[in-house]
Tab-separated table of C-alpha atoms and ligand atoms in Angstrom:
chain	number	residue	atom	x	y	z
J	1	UNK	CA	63.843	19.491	-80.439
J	2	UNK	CA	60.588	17.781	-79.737
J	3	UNK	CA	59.951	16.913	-83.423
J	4	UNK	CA	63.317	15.927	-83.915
J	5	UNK	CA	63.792	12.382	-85.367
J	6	UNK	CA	65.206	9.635	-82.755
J	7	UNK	CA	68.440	8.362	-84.081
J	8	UNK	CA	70.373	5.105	-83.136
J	9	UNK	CA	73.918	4.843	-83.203
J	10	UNK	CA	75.642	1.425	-83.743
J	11	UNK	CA	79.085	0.806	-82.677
J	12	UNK	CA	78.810	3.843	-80.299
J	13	UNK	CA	81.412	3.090	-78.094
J	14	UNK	CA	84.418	2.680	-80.921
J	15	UNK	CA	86.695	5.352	-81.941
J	16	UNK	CA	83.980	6.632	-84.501
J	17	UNK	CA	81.264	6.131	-83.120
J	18	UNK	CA	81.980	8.051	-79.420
J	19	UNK	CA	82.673	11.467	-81.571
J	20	UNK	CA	79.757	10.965	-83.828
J	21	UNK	CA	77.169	10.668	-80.524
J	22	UNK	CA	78.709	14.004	-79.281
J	23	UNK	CA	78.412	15.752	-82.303
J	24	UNK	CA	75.189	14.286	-83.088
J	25	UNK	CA	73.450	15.206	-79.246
J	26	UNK	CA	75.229	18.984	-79.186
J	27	UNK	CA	73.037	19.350	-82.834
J	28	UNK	CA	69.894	17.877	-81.961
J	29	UNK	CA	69.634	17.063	-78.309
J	30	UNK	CA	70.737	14.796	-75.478
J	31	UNK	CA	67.657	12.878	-75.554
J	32	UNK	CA	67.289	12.246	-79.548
J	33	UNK	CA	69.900	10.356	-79.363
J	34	UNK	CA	70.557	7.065	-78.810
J	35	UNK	CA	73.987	5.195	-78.326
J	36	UNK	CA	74.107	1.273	-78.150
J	37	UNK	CA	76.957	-1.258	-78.283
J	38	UNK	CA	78.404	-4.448	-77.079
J	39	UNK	CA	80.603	-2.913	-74.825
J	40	UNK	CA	80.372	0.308	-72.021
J	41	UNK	CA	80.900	3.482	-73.847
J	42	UNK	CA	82.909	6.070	-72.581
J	43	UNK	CA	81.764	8.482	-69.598
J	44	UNK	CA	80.592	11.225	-71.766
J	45	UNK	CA	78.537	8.652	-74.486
J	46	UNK	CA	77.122	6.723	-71.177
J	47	UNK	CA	75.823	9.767	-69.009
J	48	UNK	CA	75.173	12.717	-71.806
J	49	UNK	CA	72.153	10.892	-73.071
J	50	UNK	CA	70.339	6.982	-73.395
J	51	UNK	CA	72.527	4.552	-74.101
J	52	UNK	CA	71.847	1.015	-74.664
J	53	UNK	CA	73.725	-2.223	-74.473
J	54	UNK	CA	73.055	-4.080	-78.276
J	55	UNK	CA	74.747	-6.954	-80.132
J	56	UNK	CA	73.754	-6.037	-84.062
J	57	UNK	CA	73.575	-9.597	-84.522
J	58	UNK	CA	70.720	-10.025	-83.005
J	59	UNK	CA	67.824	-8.885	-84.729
J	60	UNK	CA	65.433	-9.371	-82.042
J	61	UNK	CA	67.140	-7.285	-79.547
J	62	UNK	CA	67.697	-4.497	-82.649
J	63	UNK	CA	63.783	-4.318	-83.318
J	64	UNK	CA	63.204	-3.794	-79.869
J	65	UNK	CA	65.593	-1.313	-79.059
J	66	UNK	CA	64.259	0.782	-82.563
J	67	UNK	CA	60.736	-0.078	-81.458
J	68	UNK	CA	61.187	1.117	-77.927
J	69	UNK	CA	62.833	4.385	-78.791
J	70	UNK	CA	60.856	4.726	-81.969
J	71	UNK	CA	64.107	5.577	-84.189
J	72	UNK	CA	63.896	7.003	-87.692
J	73	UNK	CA	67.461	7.353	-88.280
J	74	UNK	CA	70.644	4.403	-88.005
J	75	UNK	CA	73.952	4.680	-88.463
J	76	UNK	CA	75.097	1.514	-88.155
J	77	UNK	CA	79.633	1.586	-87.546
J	78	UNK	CA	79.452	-1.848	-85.420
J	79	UNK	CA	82.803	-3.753	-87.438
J	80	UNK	CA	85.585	-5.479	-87.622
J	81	UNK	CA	88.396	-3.441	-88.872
J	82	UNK	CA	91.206	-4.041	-91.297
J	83	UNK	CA	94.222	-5.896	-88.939
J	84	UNK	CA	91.463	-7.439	-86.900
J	85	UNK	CA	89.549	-8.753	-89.246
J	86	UNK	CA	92.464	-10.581	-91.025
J	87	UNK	CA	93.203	-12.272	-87.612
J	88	UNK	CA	89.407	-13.798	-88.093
J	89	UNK	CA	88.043	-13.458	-91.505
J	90	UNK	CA	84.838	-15.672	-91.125
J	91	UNK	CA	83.633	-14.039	-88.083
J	92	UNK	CA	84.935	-10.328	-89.844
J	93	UNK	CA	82.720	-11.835	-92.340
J	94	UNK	CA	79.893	-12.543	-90.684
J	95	UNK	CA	79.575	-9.379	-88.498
J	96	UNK	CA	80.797	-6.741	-91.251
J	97	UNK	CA	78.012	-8.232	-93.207
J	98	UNK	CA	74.777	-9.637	-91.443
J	99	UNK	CA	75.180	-6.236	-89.007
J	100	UNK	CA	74.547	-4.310	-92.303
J	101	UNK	CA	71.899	-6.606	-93.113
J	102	UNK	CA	70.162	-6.436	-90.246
J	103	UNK	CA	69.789	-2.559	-90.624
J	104	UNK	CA	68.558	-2.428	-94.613
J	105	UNK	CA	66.089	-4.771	-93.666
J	106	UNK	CA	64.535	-2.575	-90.906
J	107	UNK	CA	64.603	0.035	-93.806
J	108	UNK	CA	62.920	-2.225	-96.157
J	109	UNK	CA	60.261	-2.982	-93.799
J	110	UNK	CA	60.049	0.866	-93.730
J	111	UNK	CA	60.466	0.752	-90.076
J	112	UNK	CA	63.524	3.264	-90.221
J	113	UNK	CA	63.767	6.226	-92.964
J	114	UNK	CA	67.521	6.994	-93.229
J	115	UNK	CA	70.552	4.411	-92.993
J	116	UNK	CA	74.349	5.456	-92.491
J	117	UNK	CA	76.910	2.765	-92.994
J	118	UNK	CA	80.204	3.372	-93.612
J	119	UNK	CA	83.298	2.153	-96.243
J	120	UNK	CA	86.406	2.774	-96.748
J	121	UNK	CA	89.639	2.998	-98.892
J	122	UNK	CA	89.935	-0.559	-98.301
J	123	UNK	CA	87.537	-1.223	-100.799
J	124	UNK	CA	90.510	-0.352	-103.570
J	125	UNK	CA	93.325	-3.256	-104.092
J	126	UNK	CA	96.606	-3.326	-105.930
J	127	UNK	CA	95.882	-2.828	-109.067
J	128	UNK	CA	93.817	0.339	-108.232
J	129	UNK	CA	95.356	3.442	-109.349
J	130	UNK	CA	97.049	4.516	-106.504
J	131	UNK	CA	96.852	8.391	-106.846
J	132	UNK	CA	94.300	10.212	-106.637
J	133	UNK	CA	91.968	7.442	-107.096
J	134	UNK	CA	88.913	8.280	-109.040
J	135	UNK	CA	84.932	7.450	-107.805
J	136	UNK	CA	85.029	4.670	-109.704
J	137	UNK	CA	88.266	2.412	-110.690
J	138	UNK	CA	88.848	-0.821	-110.501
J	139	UNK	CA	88.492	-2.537	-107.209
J	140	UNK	CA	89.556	-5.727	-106.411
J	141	UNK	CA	90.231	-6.042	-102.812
J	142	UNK	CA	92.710	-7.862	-101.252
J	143	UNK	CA	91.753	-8.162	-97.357
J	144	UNK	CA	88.775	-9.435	-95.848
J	145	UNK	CA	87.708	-6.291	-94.578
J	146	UNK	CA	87.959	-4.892	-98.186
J	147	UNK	CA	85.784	-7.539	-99.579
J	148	UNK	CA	83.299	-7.234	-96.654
J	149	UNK	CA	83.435	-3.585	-97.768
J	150	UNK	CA	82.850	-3.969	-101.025
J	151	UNK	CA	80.330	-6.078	-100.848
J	152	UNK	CA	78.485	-4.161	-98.373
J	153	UNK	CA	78.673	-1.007	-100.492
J	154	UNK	CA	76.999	-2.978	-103.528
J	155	UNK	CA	73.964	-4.101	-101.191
J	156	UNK	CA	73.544	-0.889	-100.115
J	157	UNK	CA	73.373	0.050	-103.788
J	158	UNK	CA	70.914	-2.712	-104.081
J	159	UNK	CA	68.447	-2.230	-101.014
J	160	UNK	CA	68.110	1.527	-102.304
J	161	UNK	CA	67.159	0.065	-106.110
J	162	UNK	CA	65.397	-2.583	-105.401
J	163	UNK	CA	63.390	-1.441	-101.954
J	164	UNK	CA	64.111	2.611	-102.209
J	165	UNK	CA	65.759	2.340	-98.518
J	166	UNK	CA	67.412	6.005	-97.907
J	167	UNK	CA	71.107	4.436	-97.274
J	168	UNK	CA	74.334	6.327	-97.992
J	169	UNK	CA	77.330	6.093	-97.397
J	170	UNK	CA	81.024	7.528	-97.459
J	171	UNK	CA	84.755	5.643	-98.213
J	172	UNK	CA	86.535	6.624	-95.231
J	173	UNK	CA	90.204	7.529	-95.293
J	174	UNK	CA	92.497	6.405	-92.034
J	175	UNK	CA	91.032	8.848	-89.465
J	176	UNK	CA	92.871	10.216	-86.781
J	177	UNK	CA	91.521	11.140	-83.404
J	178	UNK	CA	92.035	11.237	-79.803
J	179	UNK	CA	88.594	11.237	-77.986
J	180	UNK	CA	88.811	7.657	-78.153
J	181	UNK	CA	91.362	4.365	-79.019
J	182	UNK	CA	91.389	2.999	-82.628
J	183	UNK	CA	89.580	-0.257	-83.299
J	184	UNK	CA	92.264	-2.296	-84.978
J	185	UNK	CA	93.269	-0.644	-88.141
J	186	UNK	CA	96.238	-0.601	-90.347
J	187	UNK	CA	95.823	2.970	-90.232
J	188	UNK	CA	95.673	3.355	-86.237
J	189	UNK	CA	99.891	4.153	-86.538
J	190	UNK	CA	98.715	7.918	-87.229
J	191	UNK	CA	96.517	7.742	-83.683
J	192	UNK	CA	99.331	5.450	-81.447
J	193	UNK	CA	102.253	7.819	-82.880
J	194	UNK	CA	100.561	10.827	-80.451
J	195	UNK	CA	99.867	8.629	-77.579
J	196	UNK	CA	103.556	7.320	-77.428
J	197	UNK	CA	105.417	10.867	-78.727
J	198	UNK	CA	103.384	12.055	-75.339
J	199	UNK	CA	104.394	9.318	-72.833
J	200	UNK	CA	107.850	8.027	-74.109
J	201	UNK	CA	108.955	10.705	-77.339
J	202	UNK	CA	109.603	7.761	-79.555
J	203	UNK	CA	107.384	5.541	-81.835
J	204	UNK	CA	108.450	2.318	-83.493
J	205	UNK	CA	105.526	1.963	-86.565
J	206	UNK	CA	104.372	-0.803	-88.083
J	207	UNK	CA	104.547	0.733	-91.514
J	208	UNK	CA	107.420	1.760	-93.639
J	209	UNK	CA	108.518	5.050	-93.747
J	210	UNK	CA	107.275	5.822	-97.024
J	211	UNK	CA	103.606	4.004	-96.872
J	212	UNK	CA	101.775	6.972	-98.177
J	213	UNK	CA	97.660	6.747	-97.388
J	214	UNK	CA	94.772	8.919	-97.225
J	215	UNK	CA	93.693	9.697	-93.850
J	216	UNK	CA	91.422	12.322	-91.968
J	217	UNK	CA	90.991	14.216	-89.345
J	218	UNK	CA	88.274	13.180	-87.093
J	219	UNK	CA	85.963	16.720	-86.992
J	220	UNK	CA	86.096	16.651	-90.787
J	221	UNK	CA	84.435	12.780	-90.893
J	222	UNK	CA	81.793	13.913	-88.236
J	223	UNK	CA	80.973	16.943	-90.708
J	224	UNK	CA	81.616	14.516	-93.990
J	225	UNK	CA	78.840	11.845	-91.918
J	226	UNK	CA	76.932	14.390	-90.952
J	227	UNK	CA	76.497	16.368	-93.992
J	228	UNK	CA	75.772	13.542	-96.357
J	229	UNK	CA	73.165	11.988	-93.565
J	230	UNK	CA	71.896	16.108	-93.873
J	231	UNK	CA	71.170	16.954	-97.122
J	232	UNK	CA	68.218	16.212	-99.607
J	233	UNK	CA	68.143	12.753	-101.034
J	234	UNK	CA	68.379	13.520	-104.339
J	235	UNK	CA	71.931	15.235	-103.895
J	236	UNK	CA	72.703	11.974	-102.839
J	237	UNK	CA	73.486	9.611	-106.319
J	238	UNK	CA	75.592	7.761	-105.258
J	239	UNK	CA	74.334	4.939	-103.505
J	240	UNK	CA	77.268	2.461	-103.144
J	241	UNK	CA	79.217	4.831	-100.997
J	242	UNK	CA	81.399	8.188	-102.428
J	243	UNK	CA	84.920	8.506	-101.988
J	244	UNK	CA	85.964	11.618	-99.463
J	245	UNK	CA	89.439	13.043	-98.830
J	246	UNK	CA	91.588	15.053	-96.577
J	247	UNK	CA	95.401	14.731	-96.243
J	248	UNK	CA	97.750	12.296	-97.347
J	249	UNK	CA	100.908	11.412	-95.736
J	250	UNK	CA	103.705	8.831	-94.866
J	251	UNK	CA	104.776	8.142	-91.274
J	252	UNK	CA	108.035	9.681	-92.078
J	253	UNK	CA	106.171	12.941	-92.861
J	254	UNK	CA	104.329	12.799	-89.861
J	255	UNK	CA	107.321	12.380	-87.305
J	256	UNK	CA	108.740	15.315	-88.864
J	257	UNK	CA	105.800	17.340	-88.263
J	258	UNK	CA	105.666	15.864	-84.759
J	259	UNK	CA	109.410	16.585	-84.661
J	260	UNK	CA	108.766	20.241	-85.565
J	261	UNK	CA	106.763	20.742	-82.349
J	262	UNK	CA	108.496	17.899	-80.057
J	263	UNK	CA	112.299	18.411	-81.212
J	264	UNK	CA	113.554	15.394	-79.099
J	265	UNK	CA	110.428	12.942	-80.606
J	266	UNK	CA	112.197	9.789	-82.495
J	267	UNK	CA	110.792	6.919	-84.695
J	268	UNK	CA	111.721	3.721	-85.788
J	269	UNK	CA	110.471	1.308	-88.087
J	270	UNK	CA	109.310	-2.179	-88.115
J	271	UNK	CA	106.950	-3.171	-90.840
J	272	UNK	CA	104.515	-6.261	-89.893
J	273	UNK	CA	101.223	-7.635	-92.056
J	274	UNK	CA	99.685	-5.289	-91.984
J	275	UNK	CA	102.229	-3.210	-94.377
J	276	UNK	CA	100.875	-5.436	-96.725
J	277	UNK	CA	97.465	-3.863	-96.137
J	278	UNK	CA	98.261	-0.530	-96.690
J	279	UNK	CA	100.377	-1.029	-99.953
J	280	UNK	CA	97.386	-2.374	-101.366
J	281	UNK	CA	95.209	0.429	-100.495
J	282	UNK	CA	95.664	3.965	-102.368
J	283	UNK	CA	97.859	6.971	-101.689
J	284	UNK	CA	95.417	10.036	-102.649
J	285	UNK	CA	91.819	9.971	-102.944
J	286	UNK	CA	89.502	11.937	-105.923
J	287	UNK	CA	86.365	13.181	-103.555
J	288	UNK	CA	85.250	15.601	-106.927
J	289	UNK	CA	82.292	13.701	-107.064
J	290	UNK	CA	81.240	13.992	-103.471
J	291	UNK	CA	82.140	17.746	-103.276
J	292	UNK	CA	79.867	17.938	-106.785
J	293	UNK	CA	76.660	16.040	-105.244
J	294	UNK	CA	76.863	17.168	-102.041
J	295	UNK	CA	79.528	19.879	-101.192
J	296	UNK	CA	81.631	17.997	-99.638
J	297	UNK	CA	85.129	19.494	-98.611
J	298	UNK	CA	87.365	18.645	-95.856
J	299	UNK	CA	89.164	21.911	-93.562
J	300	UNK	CA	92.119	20.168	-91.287
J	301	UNK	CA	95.754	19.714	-93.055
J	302	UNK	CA	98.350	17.950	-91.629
J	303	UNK	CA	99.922	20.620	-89.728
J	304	UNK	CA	96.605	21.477	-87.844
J	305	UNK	CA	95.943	17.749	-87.119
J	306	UNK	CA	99.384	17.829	-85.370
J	307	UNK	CA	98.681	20.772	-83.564
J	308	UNK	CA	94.961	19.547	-82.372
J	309	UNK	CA	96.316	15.659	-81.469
J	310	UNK	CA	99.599	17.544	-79.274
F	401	NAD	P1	85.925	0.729	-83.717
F	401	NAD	O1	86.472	-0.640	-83.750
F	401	NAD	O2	86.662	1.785	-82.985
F	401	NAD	O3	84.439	0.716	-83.164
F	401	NAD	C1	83.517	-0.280	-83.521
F	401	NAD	C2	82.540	-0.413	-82.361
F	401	NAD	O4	81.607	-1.432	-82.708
F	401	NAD	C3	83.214	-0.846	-81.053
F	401	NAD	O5	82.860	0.013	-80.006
F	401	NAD	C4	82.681	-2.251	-80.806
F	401	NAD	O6	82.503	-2.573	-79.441
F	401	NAD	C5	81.348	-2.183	-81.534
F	401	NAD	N1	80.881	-3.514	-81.908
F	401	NAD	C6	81.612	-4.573	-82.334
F	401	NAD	N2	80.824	-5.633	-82.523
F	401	NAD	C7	79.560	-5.244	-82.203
F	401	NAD	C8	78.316	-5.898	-82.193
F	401	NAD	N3	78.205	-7.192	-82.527
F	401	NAD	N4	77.220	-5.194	-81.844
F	401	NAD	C9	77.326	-3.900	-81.479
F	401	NAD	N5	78.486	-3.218	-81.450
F	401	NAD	C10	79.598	-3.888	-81.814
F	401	NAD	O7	85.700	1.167	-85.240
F	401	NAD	P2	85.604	2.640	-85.838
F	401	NAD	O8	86.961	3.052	-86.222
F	401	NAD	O9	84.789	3.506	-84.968
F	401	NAD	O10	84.832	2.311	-87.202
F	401	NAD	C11	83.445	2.393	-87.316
F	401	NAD	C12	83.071	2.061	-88.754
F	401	NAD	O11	83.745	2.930	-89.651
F	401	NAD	C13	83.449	0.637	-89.190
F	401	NAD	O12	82.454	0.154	-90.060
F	401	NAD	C14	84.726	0.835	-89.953
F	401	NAD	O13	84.911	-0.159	-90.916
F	401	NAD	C15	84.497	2.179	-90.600
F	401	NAD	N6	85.757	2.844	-90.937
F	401	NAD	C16	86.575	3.323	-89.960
F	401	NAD	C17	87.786	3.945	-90.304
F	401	NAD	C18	88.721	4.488	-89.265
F	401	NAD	O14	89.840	4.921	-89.617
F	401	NAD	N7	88.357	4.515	-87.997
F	401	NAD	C19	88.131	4.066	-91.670
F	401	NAD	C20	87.284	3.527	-92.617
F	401	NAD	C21	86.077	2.945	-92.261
F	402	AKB	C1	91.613	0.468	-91.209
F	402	AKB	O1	92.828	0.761	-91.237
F	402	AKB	O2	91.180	-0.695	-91.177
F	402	AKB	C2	90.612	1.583	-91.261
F	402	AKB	C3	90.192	1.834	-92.663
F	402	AKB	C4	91.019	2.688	-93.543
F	402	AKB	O3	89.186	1.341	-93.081
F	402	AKB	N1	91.181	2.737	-90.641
C-alpha cells in the first residue's frame, strides 16, 4: 500500500461516514486513511487507523490537516440532515454549503485530485414524478436540506466545468444501517424500527403507514461510493450527482417483514413534520443512467436487509 493515495474522510464519525472508513482501511490500509470530525468517532474509526478532530468550517484547520497527511482524495459527508436541518435552516445552510465549498476549493487549487460529496432524494419536491424518478426531472425542493442539496450538486457541476476538479457524486436513497445511529433524517424510522423491535417489540413511526421511499442498504452505498470514487473519470458524466437505487418500501411493509421473523413485533403510527418531508420526496428511483456510466447495481432486497439488521 505504500503508493496508495492518502484519503480524508469528513463527517467520519456519522452513520455514513463510520462504515465508509472501515470499508475504505480493509481496501487500502489502516494507515491511508484518515478519519476527522467534530465529534469522537466510534472505537473501531478512533483506534483502526489516524483520526483527527476537524470542524469543515474552518479552512485553516482543513489545509493543515490535508497538508500534514498529504491527502489526494476527500470525501467530504460533514451535514445537516433533513429533520435537523429544518429545526435550523440558516446554520443547515451555512454548513451543508460552505463545508462543500471549502473542499472544491482545495481541488481548484489542485491541492486534492478526487472529491466525494454526497446528495440525495431530497433534491426532488412535489411536483417530481414520484415513481421511478428519472436522472433528470423536475426538481424543486421543498426543505432546506433539499435546496442545500441542490444547490450543492449544481456547484459541483460547476467547479468540474469551470476548474476541471474530479468531484462526483451520488443521490442517496434513506439508508439503513446498524454500525452506527442515524444523523437526523426523515428516513432514520427504517434504522430506529430495529433498535426498538429488539429492546421493546413495538415501534410507534413517525411516518404513515403507507409513506413509500427509496432507501438502501448500507453495504450497497459503501460499494455505490466506492465504485463511483473507483472507476475512470470519463465513466463518470455526470457531474451534478446520479441518482442510485435499491428497495422501496412503506413502514407498513417493513413491520410485516419484521413481523415475519419477530411474530409478537407491533407498530403504531404517529405522523409528525417530518411526514411532510417524505411526501415530498419520491417513491422509486431510475438509477439506468448510473448502472449505464458506471455499472452501478445494488444486491440487498428488503428481505435480506431484515435479516442482516435482526
Ligand atoms: P450523520 O449526521 O450521521 O453524520 C454526519 C457527521 O458529520 C457527524 O458525525 C457529525 O459529527 C459530522 N459533522 C457535523 N458538523 C461537522 C463539522 N462542522 N465538521 C466536521 N464534521 C461535522 O450523517 P450521514 O447519514 O452519515 O450523512 C452523511 C452525508 O450523506 C450527508 O451529506 C448527508 O446529507 C448524506 N446523505 C445521507 C443519507 C442517509 O440516509 N444517511 C441519505 C442521503 C444523503
Ligand atoms: C434524510 O432523511 O434526511 C436522509 C436523506 C434521504 O437524505 N436520509
Amino acid at each position: 500500500m505504500a503508493n496508495q493515495e492518502r484519503i480524508l474522510v469528513v463527517g467520519a464519525a456519522g452513520q455514513i461516514g463510520t462504515e465508509l472508513v472501515l470499508e475504505l482501511r480493509n481496501r487500502f490500509g489502516n494507515d491511508s486513511v484518515i478519519a476527522a470530525d467534530i465529534k469522537t468517532p466510534n472505537y473501531d474509526v478512533m483506534e483502526g487507523g489516524p483520526f483527527e478532530f476537524l470542524d469543515i468550517l474552518d479552512k485553516n484547520a482543513l489545509l493543515k490537516i490535508v497538508r500534514k497527511h498529504n491527502i489526494k482524495q476527500v470525501y467530504q459527508l460533514a451535514a445537516l440532515l433533513s429533520a435537523t436541518a429544518e429545526q435550523n435552516p440558516m446554520f443547515a445552510w451555512k454548513l451543508n454549503m460552505e463545508g462543500l465549498f471549502n473542499i472544491l476549493e482545495l481541488g481548484k487549487e489542485k491541492i486534492v485530485d478526487k472529491i466525494f460529496w454526497p446528495s440525495s432524494i431530497a433534491v426532488f419536491g412535489p411536483t417530481t414524478p414520484r415513481e421511478n424518478t428519472p436522472q433528470i426531472t423536475i426538481t424543486e425542493p421543498s426543505s432546506v436540506y433539499g435546496v442545500s442539496k441542490l444547490a450543492g450538486e449544481r456547484w459541483c457541476e460547476y467547479y468540474f466545468n469551470k476548474f476541471n476538479v474530479d468531484v462526483r457524486s451520488i443521490r442517496y436513497p434513506g439508508l439503513i444501517s446498524h454500525k452506527s445511529q442515524p444523523g437526523g433524517g426523515t428516513t432514520d424510522y427504517a434504522v430506529h424500527i430495529f433498535y426498538e423491535a429488539k429492546r421493546h417489540q413495538k415501534y410507534e413511526c413517525f411516518l404513515k403507514a403507507d409513506c413509500t421511499l427509496p432507501m438502501m442498504y448500507m453495504d450497497d452505498a459503501i460499494n455505490a461510493t466506492i465504485g463511483i470514487m473507483e472507476c475512470d473519470s470519463n465513466k463518470v458524466k455526470t457531474r451534478s450527482s446520479y441518482n442510485i437505487s435499491g428497495v422501496s418500501f412503506n413502514p407498513e411493509e417493513l413491520a410485516l417483514e419484521i413481523k415475519n421473523q419477530m411474530p409478537e413485533f407491533t407498530i403504531t403510527y404517529a405522523p409528525d413534520y417530518r411526514q411532510q418531508l417524505a411526501e415530498s420526496w419520491p417513491a422509486s428511483i431510475d438509477d439506468s443512467v448510473a448502472n449505464k456510466d458506471w455499472g452501478w447495481k445494488h444486491q440487498y432486497d428488503i428481505s435480506t436487509i431484515v435479516n442482516e439488521m435482526l
